[in-house]
């Protein structure tokens, strides 16, 4: 009735190659968390340039420290803030972006049981939620 399959299926898993570098789950989570914290640092630096606040200065320093810790001591690259004069909508969009990034960082930090990064991400999540008017607390 049916002819048997003579060739190897294209849907089967590829044979693992020993020369291909593989990362552990922990290494992948470290890379992902460092990326989220660095992106959050970039948005924080932008906010610091347009709306100076001591809380943002402290947050930027702590974000840079955590990102460097996750990258074996290598400090994150920092972008220069834009020089355009932002309006209220732009500032709100930056806070929304920072809120999203802090949430992503919190999820990854929690999954890798990183208390320091989880605490920092939760603080930033709350601060940007306050700036957006999502909570009763003041931004910072």
mmCIF file with all atom_site columns, C-alpha atoms in Angstrom:
data_model
loop_
_atom_site.group_PDB
_atom_site.id
_atom_site.type_symbol
_atom_site.label_atom_id
_atom_site.label_alt_id
_atom_site.label_comp_id
_atom_site.label_asym_id
_atom_site.label_entity_id
_atom_site.label_seq_id
_atom_site.pdbx_PDB_ins_code
_atom_site.Cartn_x
_atom_site.Cartn_y
_atom_site.Cartn_z
_atom_site.occupancy
_atom_site.B_iso_or_equiv
_atom_site.pdbx_formal_charge
_atom_site.auth_seq_id
_atom_site.auth_comp_id
_atom_site.auth_asym_id
_atom_site.auth_atom_id
_atom_site.pdbx_PDB_model_num
ATOM 1   C CA . UNK A 1 1   ? 0.000  0.000  0.000  1.00 0.00 ? 1   UNK A CA 1
ATOM 2   C CA . UNK A 1 2   ? 2.449  2.610  1.182  1.00 0.00 ? 2   UNK A CA 1
ATOM 3   C CA . UNK A 1 3   ? 6.077  2.739  0.297  1.00 0.00 ? 3   UNK A CA 1
ATOM 4   C CA . UNK A 1 4   ? 8.376  2.951  3.343  1.00 0.00 ? 4   UNK A CA 1
ATOM 5   C CA . UNK A 1 5   ? 10.318 6.166  3.901  1.00 0.00 ? 5   UNK A CA 1
ATOM 6   C CA . UNK A 1 6   ? 13.834 5.694  2.607  1.00 0.00 ? 6   UNK A CA 1
ATOM 7   C CA . UNK A 1 7   ? 15.368 9.028  3.542  1.00 0.00 ? 7   UNK A CA 1
ATOM 8   C CA . UNK A 1 8   ? 15.962 10.522 6.962  1.00 0.00 ? 8   UNK A CA 1
ATOM 9   C CA . UNK A 1 9   ? 13.147 12.797 8.081  1.00 0.00 ? 9   UNK A CA 1
ATOM 10  C CA . UNK A 1 10  ? 13.738 16.520 7.761  1.00 0.00 ? 10  UNK A CA 1
ATOM 11  C CA . UNK A 1 11  ? 11.788 16.930 10.988 1.00 0.00 ? 11  UNK A CA 1
ATOM 12  C CA . UNK A 1 12  ? 14.203 14.990 13.164 1.00 0.00 ? 12  UNK A CA 1
ATOM 13  C CA . UNK A 1 13  ? 16.542 16.792 15.532 1.00 0.00 ? 13  UNK A CA 1
ATOM 14  C CA . UNK A 1 14  ? 19.965 17.649 14.237 1.00 0.00 ? 14  UNK A CA 1
ATOM 15  C CA . UNK A 1 15  ? 22.885 15.844 15.717 1.00 0.00 ? 15  UNK A CA 1
ATOM 16  C CA . UNK A 1 16  ? 24.625 17.977 18.357 1.00 0.00 ? 16  UNK A CA 1
ATOM 17  C CA . UNK A 1 17  ? 28.007 19.230 17.273 1.00 0.00 ? 17  UNK A CA 1
ATOM 18  C CA . UNK A 1 18  ? 30.725 19.324 19.919 1.00 0.00 ? 18  UNK A CA 1
ATOM 19  C CA . UNK A 1 19  ? 32.403 22.415 18.435 1.00 0.00 ? 19  UNK A CA 1
ATOM 20  C CA . UNK A 1 20  ? 29.302 24.577 18.808 1.00 0.00 ? 20  UNK A CA 1
ATOM 21  C CA . UNK A 1 21  ? 29.486 26.663 22.016 1.00 0.00 ? 21  UNK A CA 1
ATOM 22  C CA . UNK A 1 22  ? 26.516 26.028 24.258 1.00 0.00 ? 22  UNK A CA 1
ATOM 23  C CA . UNK A 1 23  ? 25.461 28.216 27.159 1.00 0.00 ? 23  UNK A CA 1
ATOM 24  C CA . UNK A 1 24  ? 23.817 27.090 30.322 1.00 0.00 ? 24  UNK A CA 1
ATOM 25  C CA . UNK A 1 25  ? 20.391 28.358 31.311 1.00 0.00 ? 25  UNK A CA 1
ATOM 26  C CA . UNK A 1 26  ? 22.034 30.538 33.970 1.00 0.00 ? 26  UNK A CA 1
ATOM 27  C CA . UNK A 1 27  ? 24.363 32.109 31.422 1.00 0.00 ? 27  UNK A CA 1
ATOM 28  C CA . UNK A 1 28  ? 21.460 32.835 29.086 1.00 0.00 ? 28  UNK A CA 1
ATOM 29  C CA . UNK A 1 29  ? 19.484 34.432 31.904 1.00 0.00 ? 29  UNK A CA 1
ATOM 30  C CA . UNK A 1 30  ? 22.502 36.524 32.924 1.00 0.00 ? 30  UNK A CA 1
ATOM 31  C CA . UNK A 1 31  ? 22.847 37.794 29.357 1.00 0.00 ? 31  UNK A CA 1
ATOM 32  C CA . UNK A 1 32  ? 19.149 38.562 29.077 1.00 0.00 ? 32  UNK A CA 1
ATOM 33  C CA . UNK A 1 33  ? 18.997 40.312 32.472 1.00 0.00 ? 33  UNK A CA 1
ATOM 34  C CA . UNK A 1 34  ? 22.101 42.385 31.712 1.00 0.00 ? 34  UNK A CA 1
ATOM 35  C CA . UNK A 1 35  ? 20.493 43.446 28.431 1.00 0.00 ? 35  UNK A CA 1
ATOM 36  C CA . UNK A 1 36  ? 17.241 44.498 30.094 1.00 0.00 ? 36  UNK A CA 1
ATOM 37  C CA . UNK A 1 37  ? 19.098 46.420 32.809 1.00 0.00 ? 37  UNK A CA 1
ATOM 38  C CA . UNK A 1 38  ? 21.311 48.138 30.225 1.00 0.00 ? 38  UNK A CA 1
ATOM 39  C CA . UNK A 1 39  ? 18.270 49.155 28.171 1.00 0.00 ? 39  UNK A CA 1
ATOM 40  C CA . UNK A 1 40  ? 16.606 50.440 31.352 1.00 0.00 ? 40  UNK A CA 1
ATOM 41  C CA . UNK A 1 41  ? 19.803 52.366 32.131 1.00 0.00 ? 41  UNK A CA 1
ATOM 42  C CA . UNK A 1 42  ? 19.681 53.999 28.688 1.00 0.00 ? 42  UNK A CA 1
ATOM 43  C CA . UNK A 1 43  ? 16.101 55.175 29.221 1.00 0.00 ? 43  UNK A CA 1
ATOM 44  C CA . UNK A 1 44  ? 16.974 56.306 32.756 1.00 0.00 ? 44  UNK A CA 1
ATOM 45  C CA . UNK A 1 45  ? 19.886 58.366 31.414 1.00 0.00 ? 45  UNK A CA 1
ATOM 46  C CA . UNK A 1 46  ? 17.522 59.963 28.897 1.00 0.00 ? 46  UNK A CA 1
ATOM 47  C CA . UNK A 1 47  ? 15.068 60.809 31.665 1.00 0.00 ? 47  UNK A CA 1
ATOM 48  C CA . UNK A 1 48  ? 17.887 62.185 33.837 1.00 0.00 ? 48  UNK A CA 1
ATOM 49  C CA . UNK A 1 49  ? 18.905 64.549 31.041 1.00 0.00 ? 49  UNK A CA 1
ATOM 50  C CA . UNK A 1 50  ? 15.384 65.931 30.604 1.00 0.00 ? 50  UNK A CA 1
ATOM 51  C CA . UNK A 1 51  ? 13.933 65.711 34.114 1.00 0.00 ? 51  UNK A CA 1
ATOM 52  C CA . UNK A 1 52  ? 16.798 65.791 36.654 1.00 0.00 ? 52  UNK A CA 1
ATOM 53  C CA . UNK A 1 53  ? 15.935 64.034 39.898 1.00 0.00 ? 53  UNK A CA 1
ATOM 54  C CA . UNK A 1 54  ? 18.220 62.589 42.612 1.00 0.00 ? 54  UNK A CA 1
ATOM 55  C CA . UNK A 1 55  ? 16.281 59.314 42.504 1.00 0.00 ? 55  UNK A CA 1
ATOM 56  C CA . UNK A 1 56  ? 17.103 58.894 38.819 1.00 0.00 ? 56  UNK A CA 1
ATOM 57  C CA . UNK A 1 57  ? 20.801 59.535 39.492 1.00 0.00 ? 57  UNK A CA 1
ATOM 58  C CA . UNK A 1 58  ? 20.828 56.847 42.186 1.00 0.00 ? 58  UNK A CA 1
ATOM 59  C CA . UNK A 1 59  ? 18.882 54.450 39.965 1.00 0.00 ? 59  UNK A CA 1
ATOM 60  C CA . UNK A 1 60  ? 21.299 54.956 37.064 1.00 0.00 ? 60  UNK A CA 1
ATOM 61  C CA . UNK A 1 61  ? 24.277 54.196 39.280 1.00 0.00 ? 61  UNK A CA 1
ATOM 62  C CA . UNK A 1 62  ? 22.656 51.059 40.715 1.00 0.00 ? 62  UNK A CA 1
ATOM 63  C CA . UNK A 1 63  ? 21.572 49.859 37.261 1.00 0.00 ? 63  UNK A CA 1
ATOM 64  C CA . UNK A 1 64  ? 25.119 50.304 35.942 1.00 0.00 ? 64  UNK A CA 1
ATOM 65  C CA . UNK A 1 65  ? 26.519 48.358 38.918 1.00 0.00 ? 65  UNK A CA 1
ATOM 66  C CA . UNK A 1 66  ? 24.102 45.461 38.435 1.00 0.00 ? 66  UNK A CA 1
ATOM 67  C CA . UNK A 1 67  ? 24.698 45.298 34.686 1.00 0.00 ? 67  UNK A CA 1
ATOM 68  C CA . UNK A 1 68  ? 28.460 45.293 35.263 1.00 0.00 ? 68  UNK A CA 1
ATOM 69  C CA . UNK A 1 69  ? 28.125 42.520 37.855 1.00 0.00 ? 69  UNK A CA 1
ATOM 70  C CA . UNK A 1 70  ? 26.232 40.367 35.374 1.00 0.00 ? 70  UNK A CA 1
ATOM 71  C CA . UNK A 1 71  ? 28.805 41.059 32.657 1.00 0.00 ? 71  UNK A CA 1
ATOM 72  C CA . UNK A 1 72  ? 31.800 39.928 34.739 1.00 0.00 ? 72  UNK A CA 1
ATOM 73  C CA . UNK A 1 73  ? 32.746 43.472 35.742 1.00 0.00 ? 73  UNK A CA 1
ATOM 74  C CA . UNK A 1 74  ? 32.484 45.034 32.286 1.00 0.00 ? 74  UNK A CA 1
ATOM 75  C CA . UNK A 1 75  ? 30.534 48.292 32.590 1.00 0.00 ? 75  UNK A CA 1
ATOM 76  C CA . UNK A 1 76  ? 27.637 48.770 30.187 1.00 0.00 ? 76  UNK A CA 1
ATOM 77  C CA . UNK A 1 77  ? 27.985 51.135 27.270 1.00 0.00 ? 77  UNK A CA 1
ATOM 78  C CA . UNK A 1 78  ? 26.119 54.368 27.910 1.00 0.00 ? 78  UNK A CA 1
ATOM 79  C CA . UNK A 1 79  ? 24.492 56.379 25.169 1.00 0.00 ? 79  UNK A CA 1
ATOM 80  C CA . UNK A 1 80  ? 24.483 60.148 25.164 1.00 0.00 ? 80  UNK A CA 1
ATOM 81  C CA . UNK A 1 81  ? 20.992 61.527 25.817 1.00 0.00 ? 81  UNK A CA 1
ATOM 82  C CA . UNK A 1 82  ? 19.244 63.284 22.963 1.00 0.00 ? 82  UNK A CA 1
ATOM 83  C CA . UNK A 1 83  ? 19.577 67.044 22.801 1.00 0.00 ? 83  UNK A CA 1
ATOM 84  C CA . UNK A 1 84  ? 16.061 67.765 21.575 1.00 0.00 ? 84  UNK A CA 1
ATOM 85  C CA . UNK A 1 85  ? 13.672 69.456 23.947 1.00 0.00 ? 85  UNK A CA 1
ATOM 86  C CA . UNK A 1 86  ? 11.041 66.847 24.829 1.00 0.00 ? 86  UNK A CA 1
ATOM 87  C CA . UNK A 1 87  ? 7.393  67.522 25.453 1.00 0.00 ? 87  UNK A CA 1
ATOM 88  C CA . UNK A 1 88  ? 5.230  65.917 28.130 1.00 0.00 ? 88  UNK A CA 1
ATOM 89  C CA . UNK A 1 89  ? 4.176  63.124 25.780 1.00 0.00 ? 89  UNK A CA 1
ATOM 90  C CA . UNK A 1 90  ? 7.807  62.196 25.107 1.00 0.00 ? 90  UNK A CA 1
ATOM 91  C CA . UNK A 1 91  ? 8.604  62.102 28.837 1.00 0.00 ? 91  UNK A CA 1
ATOM 92  C CA . UNK A 1 92  ? 5.526  59.937 29.443 1.00 0.00 ? 92  UNK A CA 1
ATOM 93  C CA . UNK A 1 93  ? 6.625  57.605 26.641 1.00 0.00 ? 93  UNK A CA 1
ATOM 94  C CA . UNK A 1 94  ? 10.068 57.298 28.240 1.00 0.00 ? 94  UNK A CA 1
ATOM 95  C CA . UNK A 1 95  ? 8.486  56.419 31.592 1.00 0.00 ? 95  UNK A CA 1
ATOM 96  C CA . UNK A 1 96  ? 6.252  53.864 29.856 1.00 0.00 ? 96  UNK A CA 1
ATOM 97  C CA . UNK A 1 97  ? 9.275  52.303 28.143 1.00 0.00 ? 97  UNK A CA 1
ATOM 98  C CA . UNK A 1 98  ? 11.206 52.242 31.426 1.00 0.00 ? 98  UNK A CA 1
ATOM 99  C CA . UNK A 1 99  ? 8.214  50.671 33.169 1.00 0.00 ? 99  UNK A CA 1
ATOM 100 C CA . UNK A 1 100 ? 8.087  47.919 30.543 1.00 0.00 ? 100 UNK A CA 1
ATOM 101 C CA . UNK A 1 101 ? 11.835 47.281 30.713 1.00 0.00 ? 101 UNK A CA 1
ATOM 102 C CA . UNK A 1 102 ? 11.769 47.164 34.518 1.00 0.00 ? 102 UNK A CA 1
ATOM 103 C CA . UNK A 1 103 ? 8.974  44.598 34.321 1.00 0.00 ? 103 UNK A CA 1
ATOM 104 C CA . UNK A 1 104 ? 10.967 42.417 31.931 1.00 0.00 ? 104 UNK A CA 1
ATOM 105 C CA . UNK A 1 105 ? 14.044 42.724 34.154 1.00 0.00 ? 105 UNK A CA 1
ATOM 106 C CA . UNK A 1 106 ? 11.964 41.763 37.185 1.00 0.00 ? 106 UNK A CA 1
ATOM 107 C CA . UNK A 1 107 ? 10.665 38.626 35.477 1.00 0.00 ? 107 UNK A CA 1
ATOM 108 C CA . UNK A 1 108 ? 14.159 37.474 34.471 1.00 0.00 ? 108 UNK A CA 1
ATOM 109 C CA . UNK A 1 109 ? 15.736 38.418 37.815 1.00 0.00 ? 109 UNK A CA 1
ATOM 110 C CA . UNK A 1 110 ? 13.033 36.515 39.663 1.00 0.00 ? 110 UNK A CA 1
ATOM 111 C CA . UNK A 1 111 ? 13.469 33.446 37.474 1.00 0.00 ? 111 UNK A CA 1
ATOM 112 C CA . UNK A 1 112 ? 17.196 33.365 38.202 1.00 0.00 ? 112 UNK A CA 1
ATOM 113 C CA . UNK A 1 113 ? 16.723 34.081 41.945 1.00 0.00 ? 113 UNK A CA 1
ATOM 114 C CA . UNK A 1 114 ? 18.759 37.296 41.824 1.00 0.00 ? 114 UNK A CA 1
ATOM 115 C CA . UNK A 1 115 ? 17.583 39.216 44.881 1.00 0.00 ? 115 UNK A CA 1
ATOM 116 C CA . UNK A 1 116 ? 19.589 42.393 44.210 1.00 0.00 ? 116 UNK A CA 1
ATOM 117 C CA . UNK A 1 117 ? 18.416 42.718 40.616 1.00 0.00 ? 117 UNK A CA 1
ATOM 118 C CA . UNK A 1 118 ? 14.831 41.780 41.557 1.00 0.00 ? 118 UNK A CA 1
ATOM 119 C CA . UNK A 1 119 ? 14.723 44.457 44.237 1.00 0.00 ? 119 UNK A CA 1
ATOM 120 C CA . UNK A 1 120 ? 16.156 47.096 41.914 1.00 0.00 ? 120 UNK A CA 1
ATOM 121 C CA . UNK A 1 121 ? 13.802 46.168 39.070 1.00 0.00 ? 121 UNK A CA 1
ATOM 122 C CA . UNK A 1 122 ? 10.787 46.234 41.406 1.00 0.00 ? 122 UNK A CA 1
ATOM 123 C CA . UNK A 1 123 ? 11.795 49.675 42.713 1.00 0.00 ? 123 UNK A CA 1
ATOM 124 C CA . UNK A 1 124 ? 12.149 51.018 39.177 1.00 0.00 ? 124 UNK A CA 1
ATOM 125 C CA . UNK A 1 125 ? 8.857  49.439 38.139 1.00 0.00 ? 125 UNK A CA 1
ATOM 126 C CA . UNK A 1 126 ? 7.123  51.201 41.030 1.00 0.00 ? 126 UNK A CA 1
ATOM 127 C CA . UNK A 1 127 ? 8.877  54.535 40.409 1.00 0.00 ? 127 UNK A CA 1
ATOM 128 C CA . UNK A 1 128 ? 7.924  54.616 36.722 1.00 0.00 ? 128 UNK A CA 1
ATOM 129 C CA . UNK A 1 129 ? 4.375  53.519 37.518 1.00 0.00 ? 129 UNK A CA 1
ATOM 130 C CA . UNK A 1 130 ? 4.166  56.471 39.906 1.00 0.00 ? 130 UNK A CA 1
ATOM 131 C CA . UNK A 1 131 ? 5.511  58.815 37.224 1.00 0.00 ? 131 UNK A CA 1
ATOM 132 C CA . UNK A 1 132 ? 2.803  57.568 34.883 1.00 0.00 ? 132 UNK A CA 1
ATOM 133 C CA . UNK A 1 133 ? 0.148  58.106 37.537 1.00 0.00 ? 133 UNK A CA 1
ATOM 134 C CA . UNK A 1 134 ? -0.538 54.402 37.938 1.00 0.00 ? 134 UNK A CA 1
ATOM 135 C CA . UNK A 1 135 ? 0.122  54.573 41.716 1.00 0.00 ? 135 UNK A CA 1
ATOM 136 C CA . UNK A 1 136 ? -0.129 57.102 44.496 1.00 0.00 ? 136 UNK A CA 1
ATOM 137 C CA . UNK A 1 137 ? 3.622  57.366 45.057 1.00 0.00 ? 137 UNK A CA 1
ATOM 138 C CA . UNK A 1 138 ? 5.879  60.128 43.756 1.00 0.00 ? 138 UNK A CA 1
ATOM 139 C CA . UNK A 1 139 ? 8.382  59.360 40.956 1.00 0.00 ? 139 UNK A CA 1
ATOM 140 C CA . UNK A 1 140 ? 12.067 59.029 41.605 1.00 0.00 ? 140 UNK A CA 1
#
